[in-house]
Coordinates of C-alpha atoms and ligand atoms in Angstrom, one line a residue:
Chain U
M8 CA 20.6 3.2 3.5
F9 CA 20.3 1.0 6.5
S10 CA 18.4 2.5 9.5
Y11 CA 18.4 1.0 13.0
K12 CA 15.6 3.3 13.9
A13 CA 13.4 1.9 11.1
V14 CA 14.2 -1.6 12.2
Y15 CA 13.2 -0.7 15.7
V16 CA 9.9 0.8 14.8
I17 CA 9.1 -2.1 12.4
V18 CA 9.7 -4.5 15.3
M19 CA 7.6 -2.4 17.7
R20 CA 4.8 -2.3 15.3
E21 CA 4.7 -6.1 14.9
F22 CA 4.6 -6.5 18.7
K23 CA 1.8 -4.0 19.0
R24 CA -0.2 -5.8 16.3
F25 CA 0.4 -9.1 17.9
F26 CA -1.0 -8.1 21.3
R27 CA -3.8 -6.2 19.7
Q28 CA -5.0 -9.1 17.7
R29 CA -6.5 -10.9 20.7
G30 CA -7.6 -13.9 18.6
R31 CA -4.2 -14.5 17.2
F32 CA -2.6 -14.2 20.6
I33 CA -5.0 -16.6 22.3
V34 CA -4.8 -19.2 19.4
S35 CA -1.0 -19.1 19.5
M36 CA -1.1 -19.8 23.2
V37 CA -3.8 -22.4 23.3
R38 CA -2.7 -24.5 20.3
P39 CA 0.4 -25.9 21.9
L40 CA -1.5 -26.7 25.0
I41 CA -4.1 -28.6 23.0
W42 CA -1.4 -30.7 21.5
L43 CA 0.3 -31.3 24.8
F44 CA -2.6 -31.9 27.1
I45 CA -5.0 -33.6 24.7
V46 CA -3.0 -35.3 22.0
G47 CA 0.1 -35.8 24.2
A48 CA -1.7 -36.9 27.3
G49 CA -3.9 -39.2 25.3
F50 CA -1.1 -41.0 23.6
T51 CA 0.9 -41.2 26.8
K52 CA -1.7 -43.7 28.0
I53 CA -1.3 -46.1 25.1
I54 CA 2.3 -45.6 24.0
D55 CA 5.0 -47.3 26.0
V56 CA 8.2 -45.4 25.2
G57 CA 10.4 -47.4 27.5
E58 CA 12.3 -45.9 30.4
G59 CA 13.6 -42.3 30.3
A60 CA 10.6 -40.2 29.2
D61 CA 6.9 -40.2 29.0
Y62 CA 5.4 -39.6 25.6
I63 CA 4.0 -36.2 26.8
Q64 CA 7.5 -35.2 27.7
F65 CA 8.9 -36.5 24.5
I66 CA 6.7 -34.2 22.4
L67 CA 7.4 -31.0 24.3
P68 CA 10.4 -30.2 22.2
G69 CA 8.3 -30.8 19.1
I70 CA 5.5 -28.6 20.3
V71 CA 8.0 -25.8 21.1
G72 CA 9.3 -26.3 17.5
M73 CA 5.7 -26.2 16.2
T74 CA 5.0 -22.9 18.1
I75 CA 8.1 -21.4 16.5
L76 CA 7.2 -22.7 13.1
F77 CA 3.7 -21.3 13.1
S78 CA 4.7 -18.0 14.7
S79 CA 7.6 -17.5 12.3
I80 CA 5.6 -18.4 9.3
F81 CA 3.1 -15.9 10.4
S82 CA 5.6 -13.2 9.5
T83 CA 5.0 -14.3 5.9
I84 CA 1.4 -13.3 6.4
S85 CA 2.4 -10.0 7.8
V86 CA 4.3 -9.2 4.6
V87 CA 1.5 -10.4 2.3
W88 CA -1.0 -8.6 4.6
D89 CA 1.0 -5.3 4.4
R90 CA 1.0 -5.6 0.7
E91 CA -2.7 -6.3 0.4
F92 CA -3.5 -3.4 2.7
G93 CA -1.0 -1.1 1.1
F94 CA 1.1 -0.5 4.2
L95 CA 4.1 -2.1 2.6
R96 CA 4.2 0.9 0.1
E97 CA 4.4 3.3 3.0
M98 CA 7.6 1.5 4.0
L99 CA 9.0 1.1 0.5
V100 CA 8.8 4.8 -0.2
A101 CA 10.6 5.7 2.9
P102 CA 14.3 6.6 2.6
V103 CA 15.5 3.3 4.0
S104 CA 17.0 0.4 2.1
R105 CA 15.0 -2.7 1.3
V106 CA 17.4 -4.6 3.5
T107 CA 16.2 -2.5 6.5
I108 CA 12.7 -3.6 6.0
V109 CA 13.7 -7.3 5.6
V110 CA 15.8 -7.1 8.7
G111 CA 12.9 -5.5 10.6
K112 CA 10.5 -8.2 9.6
L113 CA 13.1 -10.9 10.3
L114 CA 13.8 -9.6 13.8
S115 CA 10.2 -9.1 14.7
G116 CA 9.2 -12.5 13.4
T117 CA 12.0 -14.1 15.3
A118 CA 11.4 -12.2 18.5
L119 CA 7.7 -13.0 18.5
A120 CA 8.4 -16.7 17.9
V121 CA 11.0 -16.9 20.7
F122 CA 8.7 -15.1 23.0
Q123 CA 6.0 -17.7 22.5
G124 CA 8.4 -20.6 22.7
T125 CA 9.7 -19.2 26.0
L126 CA 6.3 -19.0 27.5
L127 CA 5.8 -22.7 26.6
L128 CA 9.0 -23.6 28.4
F129 CA 7.5 -22.7 31.7
I130 CA 5.2 -25.8 31.2
A131 CA 8.2 -28.1 31.3
P132 CA 8.2 -28.5 35.1
I133 CA 4.5 -29.4 35.1
L134 CA 5.4 -32.3 32.7
G135 CA 8.1 -33.4 35.1
L136 CA 11.0 -32.2 33.0
D137 CA 13.8 -30.5 34.8
V138 CA 14.9 -27.3 33.0
G139 CA 17.7 -25.5 34.8
V140 CA 19.0 -22.0 34.1
T141 CA 21.7 -23.2 31.6
D142 CA 19.1 -25.3 29.8
F143 CA 16.8 -22.4 29.7
L144 CA 19.5 -20.1 28.2
A145 CA 20.5 -22.9 25.8
M146 CA 16.9 -23.2 24.7
I147 CA 16.7 -19.4 24.1
F148 CA 19.7 -19.6 21.9
L149 CA 18.5 -22.6 19.9
M150 CA 15.0 -21.2 19.6
T151 CA 16.4 -18.0 18.2
M152 CA 18.4 -19.9 15.6
L153 CA 15.4 -21.9 14.5
A154 CA 13.1 -18.8 14.5
L155 CA 15.6 -16.9 12.4
A156 CA 15.8 -19.7 9.9
I157 CA 12.1 -20.2 9.5
T158 CA 11.2 -16.5 9.5
A159 CA 13.7 -16.0 6.8
L160 CA 12.1 -18.9 4.9
G161 CA 8.8 -17.2 5.3
L162 CA 10.1 -13.9 4.1
F163 CA 11.7 -15.6 1.1
V164 CA 8.3 -17.1 0.2
A165 CA 6.2 -14.0 0.9
P166 CA 7.0 -12.0 -2.3
F167 CA 5.8 -14.9 -4.4
L168 CA 2.4 -14.9 -2.8
T169 CA 0.1 -12.6 -4.6
S170 CA -2.8 -12.9 -2.1
L171 CA -3.7 -14.2 1.2
E172 CA -5.2 -17.3 -0.5
G173 CA -1.8 -18.3 -1.5
F174 CA -1.0 -18.5 2.2
N175 CA -3.5 -21.3 2.8
V176 CA -1.8 -23.3 0.2
I177 CA 1.6 -22.8 1.9
M178 CA 0.1 -23.7 5.2
N179 CA -1.3 -27.0 4.0
F180 CA 1.4 -28.1 1.6
I181 CA 4.5 -26.9 3.4
V182 CA 4.0 -26.0 7.0
L183 CA 1.9 -29.0 8.1
P184 CA 4.1 -31.6 6.4
M185 CA 7.1 -29.8 7.9
F186 CA 5.6 -30.3 11.3
F187 CA 4.7 -33.9 10.9
L188 CA 8.0 -34.8 9.3
S189 CA 10.1 -33.1 11.9
G190 CA 10.3 -35.8 14.5
A191 CA 8.0 -33.6 16.7
L192 CA 5.4 -36.3 17.3
F193 CA 7.4 -39.5 16.5
P194 CA 11.1 -40.2 15.8
I195 CA 12.3 -39.6 12.3
S196 CA 13.4 -43.3 12.3
A197 CA 9.8 -44.2 12.4
I198 CA 9.0 -42.4 9.2
P199 CA 8.7 -44.6 6.1
R200 CA 12.1 -45.0 4.4
A201 CA 10.8 -43.7 1.1
I202 CA 9.9 -40.3 2.4
R203 CA 12.5 -40.0 5.2
F204 CA 14.7 -37.8 3.0
L205 CA 12.0 -35.1 3.4
S206 CA 12.8 -35.1 7.1
F207 CA 16.4 -34.5 6.4
I208 CA 15.8 -31.5 4.2
N209 CA 13.4 -30.1 6.7
P210 CA 15.1 -27.4 8.8
L211 CA 12.5 -28.0 11.6
S212 CA 13.8 -31.5 12.1
Y213 CA 17.2 -30.1 13.2
G214 CA 15.6 -27.5 15.4
V215 CA 13.4 -30.0 17.2
D216 CA 16.3 -32.4 17.5
S217 CA 18.4 -29.7 19.1
F218 CA 15.6 -29.0 21.6
K219 CA 15.5 -32.7 22.5
H220 CA 19.2 -32.5 23.3
V221 CA 18.4 -29.9 25.9
L222 CA 15.0 -30.8 27.3
L223 CA 14.9 -34.6 27.3
P224 CA 16.6 -36.8 29.9
A225 CA 19.1 -39.2 28.4
G226 CA 18.1 -42.8 27.7
G227 CA 14.9 -44.3 26.4
R228 CA 13.7 -44.8 22.9
L229 CA 12.8 -41.2 22.2
T230 CA 16.1 -39.4 22.4
P231 CA 17.7 -37.1 19.9
E232 CA 18.7 -38.7 16.6
M233 CA 21.4 -36.4 15.3
P234 CA 24.5 -34.8 16.9
I235 CA 23.8 -31.3 18.3
V236 CA 26.7 -29.9 16.3
L237 CA 25.1 -31.0 13.1
D238 CA 21.7 -29.5 14.2
I239 CA 23.2 -26.2 14.9
A240 CA 25.3 -26.1 11.8
V241 CA 22.5 -27.0 9.5
I242 CA 20.1 -24.4 11.0
A243 CA 22.8 -21.7 10.9
V244 CA 23.6 -22.4 7.2
F245 CA 19.9 -22.5 6.4
A246 CA 19.2 -19.3 8.2
I247 CA 22.1 -17.5 6.5
I248 CA 21.1 -18.7 3.0
M249 CA 17.4 -17.9 3.5
T250 CA 18.2 -14.4 4.9
F251 CA 20.2 -13.5 1.9
S252 CA 17.7 -15.0 -0.5
A253 CA 14.9 -13.2 1.2
A254 CA 16.7 -9.9 1.0
I255 CA 17.4 -10.4 -2.7
V256 CA 13.9 -11.6 -3.6
F257 CA 12.3 -8.8 -1.6
D258 CA 14.4 -6.2 -3.4
K259 CA 13.5 -7.7 -6.8
K260 CA 9.8 -8.4 -6.4
K261 CA 8.7 -6.2 -3.4
Chain J
M15 CA 8.7 31.0 -13.6
S16 CA 11.7 29.6 -15.3
E17 CA 13.2 26.2 -16.0
N18 CA 15.8 26.4 -13.3
N19 CA 13.0 26.7 -10.9
S20 CA 11.7 23.3 -11.7
I21 CA 11.6 20.8 -8.8
I22 CA 10.4 18.0 -11.0
K23 CA 11.8 17.5 -14.5
V24 CA 10.5 14.8 -16.7
R25 CA 11.8 14.3 -20.3
G26 CA 10.6 11.7 -22.8
L27 CA 9.4 9.3 -20.2
V28 CA 8.3 5.9 -21.5
K29 CA 7.0 3.0 -19.4
K30 CA 6.0 -0.3 -20.7
Y31 CA 4.1 -3.1 -19.0
N32 CA 4.8 -6.4 -20.7
G33 CA 5.6 -4.6 -23.9
V34 CA 2.6 -2.4 -23.9
E35 CA 3.3 1.3 -23.4
A36 CA 1.4 2.8 -20.5
V37 CA 3.3 6.1 -20.5
R38 CA 4.2 7.1 -24.0
G39 CA 6.9 9.8 -24.1
V40 CA 5.8 12.3 -21.5
S41 CA 7.7 15.5 -20.7
F42 CA 6.9 18.2 -18.2
D43 CA 8.3 20.5 -15.5
V44 CA 6.8 21.2 -12.1
Y45 CA 7.9 24.5 -10.6
S46 CA 8.9 24.9 -7.0
G47 CA 6.0 25.8 -4.7
E48 CA 3.1 25.3 -7.2
I49 CA 0.2 22.9 -7.2
F50 CA 0.6 20.9 -10.3
G51 CA -2.2 18.6 -11.4
F52 CA -2.3 15.5 -13.6
L53 CA -5.7 15.2 -15.1
G54 CA -6.9 12.2 -17.0
P55 CA -9.4 9.4 -17.2
N56 CA -8.9 5.9 -15.7
G57 CA -5.9 4.1 -17.1
A58 CA -4.4 7.3 -18.5
G59 CA -1.1 6.6 -16.8
K60 CA -1.3 8.9 -13.8
T61 CA -0.5 6.4 -11.1
T62 CA 2.2 4.9 -13.2
T63 CA 3.9 8.3 -13.6
I64 CA 3.6 9.1 -9.9
N65 CA 5.1 5.7 -9.0
I66 CA 8.0 6.4 -11.3
L67 CA 8.6 9.8 -9.8
C68 CA 8.5 8.3 -6.3
T69 CA 11.1 5.6 -7.3
L70 CA 8.7 2.8 -6.7
L71 CA 8.7 1.8 -10.3
G72 CA 11.4 1.6 -13.0
Y73 CA 10.9 3.0 -16.5
D74 CA 12.1 2.1 -20.0
S75 CA 13.4 5.4 -21.4
G76 CA 13.6 9.1 -20.7
S77 CA 14.9 11.0 -17.7
V78 CA 13.2 11.8 -14.4
A79 CA 14.5 14.1 -11.7
V80 CA 12.9 15.2 -8.5
N81 CA 14.5 17.9 -6.4
G82 CA 17.5 17.8 -8.6
F83 CA 18.1 14.0 -8.1
D84 CA 17.8 11.4 -10.7
C85 CA 15.1 9.0 -9.8
R86 CA 17.1 6.0 -10.9
K87 CA 20.6 6.8 -9.7
S88 CA 19.7 8.7 -6.5
S89 CA 16.5 7.0 -5.5
H90 CA 17.4 7.4 -1.8
E91 CA 17.8 11.2 -2.1
V92 CA 14.6 11.4 -4.0
R93 CA 12.7 9.5 -1.4
S94 CA 14.1 11.8 1.3
S95 CA 12.7 14.8 -0.5
I96 CA 9.1 13.6 -1.1
G97 CA 5.9 12.8 0.8
L98 CA 3.3 10.5 -0.8
V99 CA -0.3 9.9 -0.4
F100 CA -1.2 6.8 -2.4
Q101 CA -4.4 6.2 -4.4
E102 CA -5.4 3.5 -1.9
I103 CA -5.3 3.9 1.9
T104 CA -2.0 2.8 3.2
L105 CA -2.4 3.3 7.0
D106 CA -2.1 0.5 9.6
N107 CA -5.6 -0.1 10.8
Q108 CA -4.5 -1.6 14.0
L109 CA -2.4 1.3 15.1
T110 CA -3.8 4.6 16.4
A111 CA -3.6 7.8 14.4
Y112 CA -0.7 8.9 16.6
E113 CA 1.2 5.6 16.2
N114 CA 0.8 5.7 12.5
L115 CA 2.5 9.1 12.5
K116 CA 5.1 8.0 14.9
F117 CA 6.0 5.0 12.8
H118 CA 6.5 7.4 9.9
S119 CA 8.8 9.7 11.9
Y120 CA 11.1 6.8 12.7
M121 CA 11.1 5.6 9.1
Y122 CA 12.2 9.1 8.1
N123 CA 14.8 9.3 10.9
M124 CA 13.2 12.4 12.4
E125 CA 14.4 13.9 15.7
R126 CA 12.3 12.9 18.7
K127 CA 11.7 16.5 19.8
T128 CA 10.6 18.0 16.5
T129 CA 8.5 14.9 15.9
K130 CA 6.3 15.5 18.9
I131 CA 5.7 19.1 18.1
R132 CA 5.0 18.4 14.5
I133 CA 2.6 15.6 15.1
E134 CA 0.6 17.8 17.4
E135 CA 0.7 20.6 14.9
L136 CA -0.4 18.4 12.0
L137 CA -3.1 16.6 13.9
E138 CA -4.5 20.1 14.7
V139 CA -4.4 21.2 11.1
V140 CA -6.2 18.1 9.9
G141 CA -8.7 18.2 12.8
L142 CA -7.9 14.9 14.3
T143 CA -6.4 16.0 17.7
A144 CA -9.4 14.6 19.6
R145 CA -9.1 11.2 17.8
R146 CA -5.3 10.9 18.1
N147 CA -5.4 7.8 20.3
D148 CA -8.2 6.0 18.4
L149 CA -7.4 3.0 16.2
V150 CA -7.4 4.0 12.5
R151 CA -9.8 1.1 11.9
E152 CA -12.5 3.2 13.5
F153 CA -12.0 6.1 11.2
S154 CA -14.2 7.2 8.3
G155 CA -12.7 7.4 4.8
G156 CA -12.4 11.1 5.0
M157 CA -10.6 11.0 8.4
K158 CA -8.2 8.4 7.0
R159 CA -7.4 10.6 4.0
R160 CA -6.7 13.6 6.3
L161 CA -4.5 11.5 8.4
E162 CA -2.6 10.3 5.4
V163 CA -2.0 13.9 4.1
A164 CA -0.8 14.8 7.6
R165 CA 1.6 11.8 7.4
G166 CA 2.8 12.8 4.0
L167 CA 3.7 16.2 5.3
L168 CA 5.2 15.1 8.6
H169 CA 8.8 15.0 7.5
R170 CA 8.4 18.3 5.7
P171 CA 8.9 17.0 2.1
K172 CA 9.9 19.3 -0.7
V173 CA 7.2 17.7 -2.8
L174 CA 4.0 16.2 -1.7
F175 CA 2.5 13.7 -4.1
L176 CA -1.2 13.0 -4.0
D177 CA -2.6 10.3 -6.1
E178 CA -6.4 10.9 -6.3
P179 CA -6.5 12.1 -2.7
T180 CA -10.3 12.5 -2.8
L181 CA -11.3 9.3 -4.6
G182 CA -14.4 7.8 -3.0
L183 CA -15.1 10.7 -0.8
D184 CA -18.4 12.6 -0.7
P185 CA -18.3 16.1 -2.2
Q186 CA -18.3 17.8 1.2
T187 CA -15.3 15.8 2.4
R188 CA -13.6 16.4 -0.9
K189 CA -13.8 20.1 -0.4
H190 CA -12.6 19.7 3.1
V191 CA -9.5 17.7 2.0
W192 CA -8.7 20.3 -0.6
S193 CA -9.0 23.2 1.6
F194 CA -6.4 21.9 4.0
I195 CA -4.1 20.7 1.2
E196 CA -4.1 24.4 0.3
K197 CA -3.8 25.4 3.9
T198 CA -0.8 23.1 4.5
R199 CA 0.9 24.2 1.3
K200 CA 0.6 27.8 2.3
K201 CA 2.0 27.0 5.8
F202 CA 4.8 24.7 4.8
G203 CA 5.6 26.0 1.3
N204 CA 5.9 22.5 -0.3
T205 CA 5.2 21.8 -3.9
V206 CA 2.1 19.6 -4.6
F207 CA 1.9 17.2 -7.4
M208 CA -1.5 15.7 -7.6
T209 CA -3.6 13.5 -9.9
T210 CA -7.3 13.5 -10.2
H211 CA -10.0 12.6 -12.6
Y212 CA -12.5 15.0 -11.1
M213 CA -12.2 17.9 -13.5
E214 CA -13.6 20.4 -11.2
E215 CA -10.9 19.7 -8.6
A216 CA -8.2 20.6 -11.0
D217 CA -9.2 24.3 -10.6
V218 CA -7.2 24.5 -7.4
C219 CA -4.1 23.8 -9.5
G220 CA -1.7 26.5 -10.6
R221 CA -1.1 24.4 -13.7
V222 CA -2.5 21.2 -15.0
A223 CA -1.4 18.7 -17.5
I224 CA -4.1 16.8 -19.3
I225 CA -3.0 13.2 -19.9
D226 CA -4.8 10.7 -22.0
N227 CA -3.7 7.3 -23.1
G228 CA -0.2 7.8 -21.8
K229 CA 0.4 11.2 -23.5
I230 CA 0.2 14.8 -22.3
I231 CA -2.2 16.5 -24.7
A232 CA -2.2 19.9 -23.0
C233 CA -0.4 21.6 -20.1
D234 CA -1.2 25.1 -18.8
S235 CA -3.0 27.0 -16.1
P236 CA -6.7 26.1 -15.8
E237 CA -7.6 29.7 -16.9
E238 CA -5.5 29.5 -20.0
L239 CA -6.8 26.1 -20.9
K240 CA -10.4 27.4 -20.6
K241 CA -9.6 30.5 -22.6
S242 CA -8.4 28.4 -25.4
M243 CA -12.0 27.1 -25.7
K244 CA -13.3 30.5 -26.9
G245 CA -16.8 31.2 -25.8
E246 CA -19.4 29.0 -24.2
T247 CA -20.6 25.5 -24.8
I248 CA -24.2 25.0 -25.8
Y249 CA -25.8 21.7 -25.5
L250 CA -29.0 21.2 -27.5
K251 CA -31.6 18.5 -27.8
T252 CA -33.8 18.5 -30.8
A253 CA -36.4 16.4 -32.5
D254 CA -34.0 15.8 -35.4
N255 CA -30.4 16.1 -34.5
E256 CA -29.1 15.4 -38.0
R257 CA -31.1 18.2 -39.5
A258 CA -30.2 20.5 -36.6
A259 CA -26.5 19.9 -37.2
R260 CA -26.9 20.6 -40.9
E261 CA -28.8 23.9 -40.1
L262 CA -26.2 25.0 -37.6
K263 CA -23.6 24.5 -40.2
E264 CA -25.4 26.2 -43.0
K265 CA -26.9 29.1 -41.1
F266 CA -24.4 29.8 -38.3
K267 CA -21.2 28.1 -39.6
L268 CA -21.0 26.1 -36.4
E269 CA -19.6 22.6 -36.1
A270 CA -21.6 20.5 -33.7
K271 CA -20.6 17.3 -32.1
V272 CA -23.1 14.6 -31.3
I273 CA -22.9 13.7 -27.7
D274 CA -25.2 11.4 -25.9
G275 CA -28.3 12.0 -28.1
G276 CA -27.8 15.7 -28.3
L277 CA -25.6 18.3 -30.0
S278 CA -22.8 20.3 -28.5
F279 CA -20.9 23.2 -29.9
N280 CA -19.0 26.2 -28.8
V281 CA -19.9 29.7 -29.6
A282 CA -18.7 33.1 -28.5
G283 CA -21.3 35.3 -26.7
G284 CA -23.5 32.3 -26.0
E285 CA -26.2 34.1 -24.1
K286 CA -26.9 36.4 -27.0
F287 CA -26.7 33.6 -29.5
I288 CA -29.6 31.5 -28.0
P289 CA -32.4 33.8 -29.1
R290 CA -31.0 33.9 -32.6
L291 CA -30.8 30.1 -32.5
F292 CA -34.5 29.8 -31.7
E293 CA -35.4 32.2 -34.5
G294 CA -33.2 30.6 -37.1
M295 CA -33.7 26.9 -36.5
G296 CA -36.4 25.0 -38.4
V297 CA -36.2 22.0 -36.1
E298 CA -38.1 21.8 -32.9
I299 CA -35.7 22.4 -29.9
N300 CA -36.6 20.2 -26.9
S301 CA -34.0 21.5 -24.4
I302 CA -31.0 23.8 -24.4
S303 CA -28.3 24.6 -21.9
L304 CA -25.3 26.8 -21.8
K305 CA -22.2 26.4 -19.9
R306 CA -19.0 28.4 -19.4
P307 CA -16.2 26.2 -20.5
S308 CA -14.9 23.9 -17.8
L309 CA -11.8 21.8 -17.8
E310 CA -14.1 18.9 -18.7
D311 CA -15.0 20.8 -21.9
V312 CA -11.4 21.3 -22.6
F313 CA -10.9 17.6 -22.3
I314 CA -13.8 16.8 -24.5
H315 CA -12.6 19.3 -27.0
L316 CA -9.1 17.8 -27.1
T317 CA -10.1 14.2 -27.1
G318 CA -13.6 14.1 -28.5
R319 CA -14.9 12.2 -25.5
E320 CA -15.8 12.6 -21.9
I321 CA -13.4 11.9 -19.1
R322 CA -15.8 9.7 -17.2
E323 CA -18.0 8.1 -19.8
E324 CA -20.0 6.1 -17.4
T325 CA -20.9 8.8 -14.8
A326 CA -20.9 12.3 -16.2
S327 CA -22.9 12.3 -19.3
P328 CA -24.3 15.5 -20.6
R329 CA -27.7 14.1 -19.6
S330 CA -27.0 15.4 -16.1
R331 CA -26.5 18.9 -17.4
T332 CA -29.8 19.0 -19.3
R333 CA -32.8 18.0 -17.3
G334 CA -34.8 20.5 -19.4
P335 CA -34.6 24.3 -18.9
G336 CA -35.5 24.1 -15.2
G337 CA -32.7 21.6 -14.5
P338 CA -30.0 22.3 -12.0
R339 CA -27.6 23.3 -14.8
G340 CA -30.2 24.5 -17.2
M341 CA -30.4 27.7 -19.2
G342 CA -30.8 30.2 -16.4
R343 CA -27.5 29.4 -14.9
G344 CA -25.4 30.7 -17.9
R345 CA -26.0 34.3 -16.9
G346 CA -24.9 33.8 -13.3
Ligands
ATP409 N1 1.1 -3.6 -12.8 C1 0.7 -3.4 -14.0 N2 0.8 -4.4 -15.0 C2 0.3 -4.2 -16.2 N3 -0.3 -3.1 -16.6 C3 -0.5 -2.1 -15.8 C4 0.0 -2.2 -14.4 N4 -0.3 -1.1 -13.8 C5 -1.0 -0.3 -14.7 N5 -1.1 -0.9 -15.9 C6 -1.7 -0.4 -17.1 O1 -1.1 0.9 -17.4 C7 -2.1 1.8 -17.7 C8 -2.0 3.1 -16.9 O2 -2.4 2.7 -15.6 P1 -2.4 3.7 -14.3 O3 -2.7 3.0 -13.1 O4 -1.2 4.5 -14.4 O5 -3.6 4.7 -14.7 P2 -4.3 5.9 -13.9 O6 -4.2 7.0 -14.8 O7 -3.7 6.0 -12.6 O8 -5.8 5.4 -13.8 P3 -6.8 5.5 -12.6 O9 -7.5 6.8 -12.7 O10 -7.7 4.3 -12.8 O11 -6.1 5.4 -11.3 C9 -3.4 1.1 -17.7 O12 -3.8 0.7 -19.0 C10 -3.2 -0.1 -16.9 O13 -4.0 -1.2 -17.3
MG410 MG1 -4.4 5.8 -10.6

């Protein structure tokens, strides 16, 4: 049986945990700043991206994408964690359907990711990017789409991970390549032809591209590379497929 | 009590893990309102059975019903009727005691008003009112257990399942946990289904099923099970066990089992028998002890071995006549 109350309390729990794990909170806030103000600022000095945008401005959409990626994938840990520490069983034995639990985890992962992405948006003016109210709302919408898609991906993977060690493997072999191949730090057109297809099967590429549409001024060499309609369509389809897959796998494997 | 009073009904339950049978055709009834114990050594199939009853695990054949609902077809209704305390701790360490209970109340769709009253009431019963706003991370093992039992009871389940609720607790805390499982049962009138491999704990049960190797080998009240043992158990250490066993057989018609370097046998009127034993035996007796039958003895009798091979050897019962469980105690 589906229970809204259960979804609500699962989401509340994840938020409480997020704010109580000081370290996790600080890392998630500081990591994007390191990328922006150390890596980004450094490369701005040596990379000439032509008129339009500075390099540091160019990577803001990518860093927002990264924040969402890391935060959403963290909901994978939260499931593996709950299993390791037994709390998952407390949820599984409750009279709510498995789908309820998946939806709870999906919404909490998404909300936390969007929350962090939104905080990051407030940096845009410091970088000289002009983000108006409509842009802001558009970003919230796009970030929610991407966060849903990636959280669902994480939830789909979680049941296959038997321990927290497995998560390290995922982190290094899936998450980091996803980030580097997404066009976050350099355009997809700059990626070697032989592996460029990896960028195109990477959902994050479409998310980052959609952010570029909203955040970056037109012109220059570092503009979006795909139509926004395609970005949204791909992410939506990916999110839907992953959500259903996650629900099915979760029900089968727990 | 009659069959139609049973709140749990299990018939011919078989569960295989990768083709190997962990539960091998188990049948039993648990009656409404009683404390029913599942007693057995490690790997006997206790947790497996509990998980099946709680719909967390499927099974291969047989039928299982809890509160009148089939565990396979009506898993939702079953889950609404039960509370569960797992073998491992399943609290959220980063939430407070109160928050853990509150989470539970939402998962069980409880009304806000009753929730508040019940949480306070249960925290009082388990003695955690003062610690309600502390993170569970800071709790001791015993406190966590008590909180879990409170949580298991929060939604007023018809049946409370307890899988080794006192595992890893010190004897004092174990007693404490039991006393309020009793207390809460009296207060709320729920049925309790529990597993343990501490034989002495099974004495709180109205009835126990002894399970070994996936099979129930006895099922009755602790008193009846002990009565079936007839007489007392005498444990004997001698200079020559083989000869002693032979003499016991020839002179007293007693079958002795060799356990841990000594002999053990049952005899009616054990206290009066001991002097006769000293007179009649040609072998030198090093130590002797007498014990009223415990469930452990029932288990040894039925299976021919101890429930906890590694920890509770007869050695601990026979530190010579002056030992804690030596001769003198038999009369007490
Ligand atoms: N997930 C599993 N996969 C394979 N075998 C399992 C699994 N769970 C349990 N078993 C096996 O089933 C048997 C019964 O295990 P179970 O956990 O039910 O025992 P138990 O009576 O609860 O023991 P304990 O006192 O140690 O908790 C054991 O032989 C165990 O190895
Ligand atoms: Mg067990």
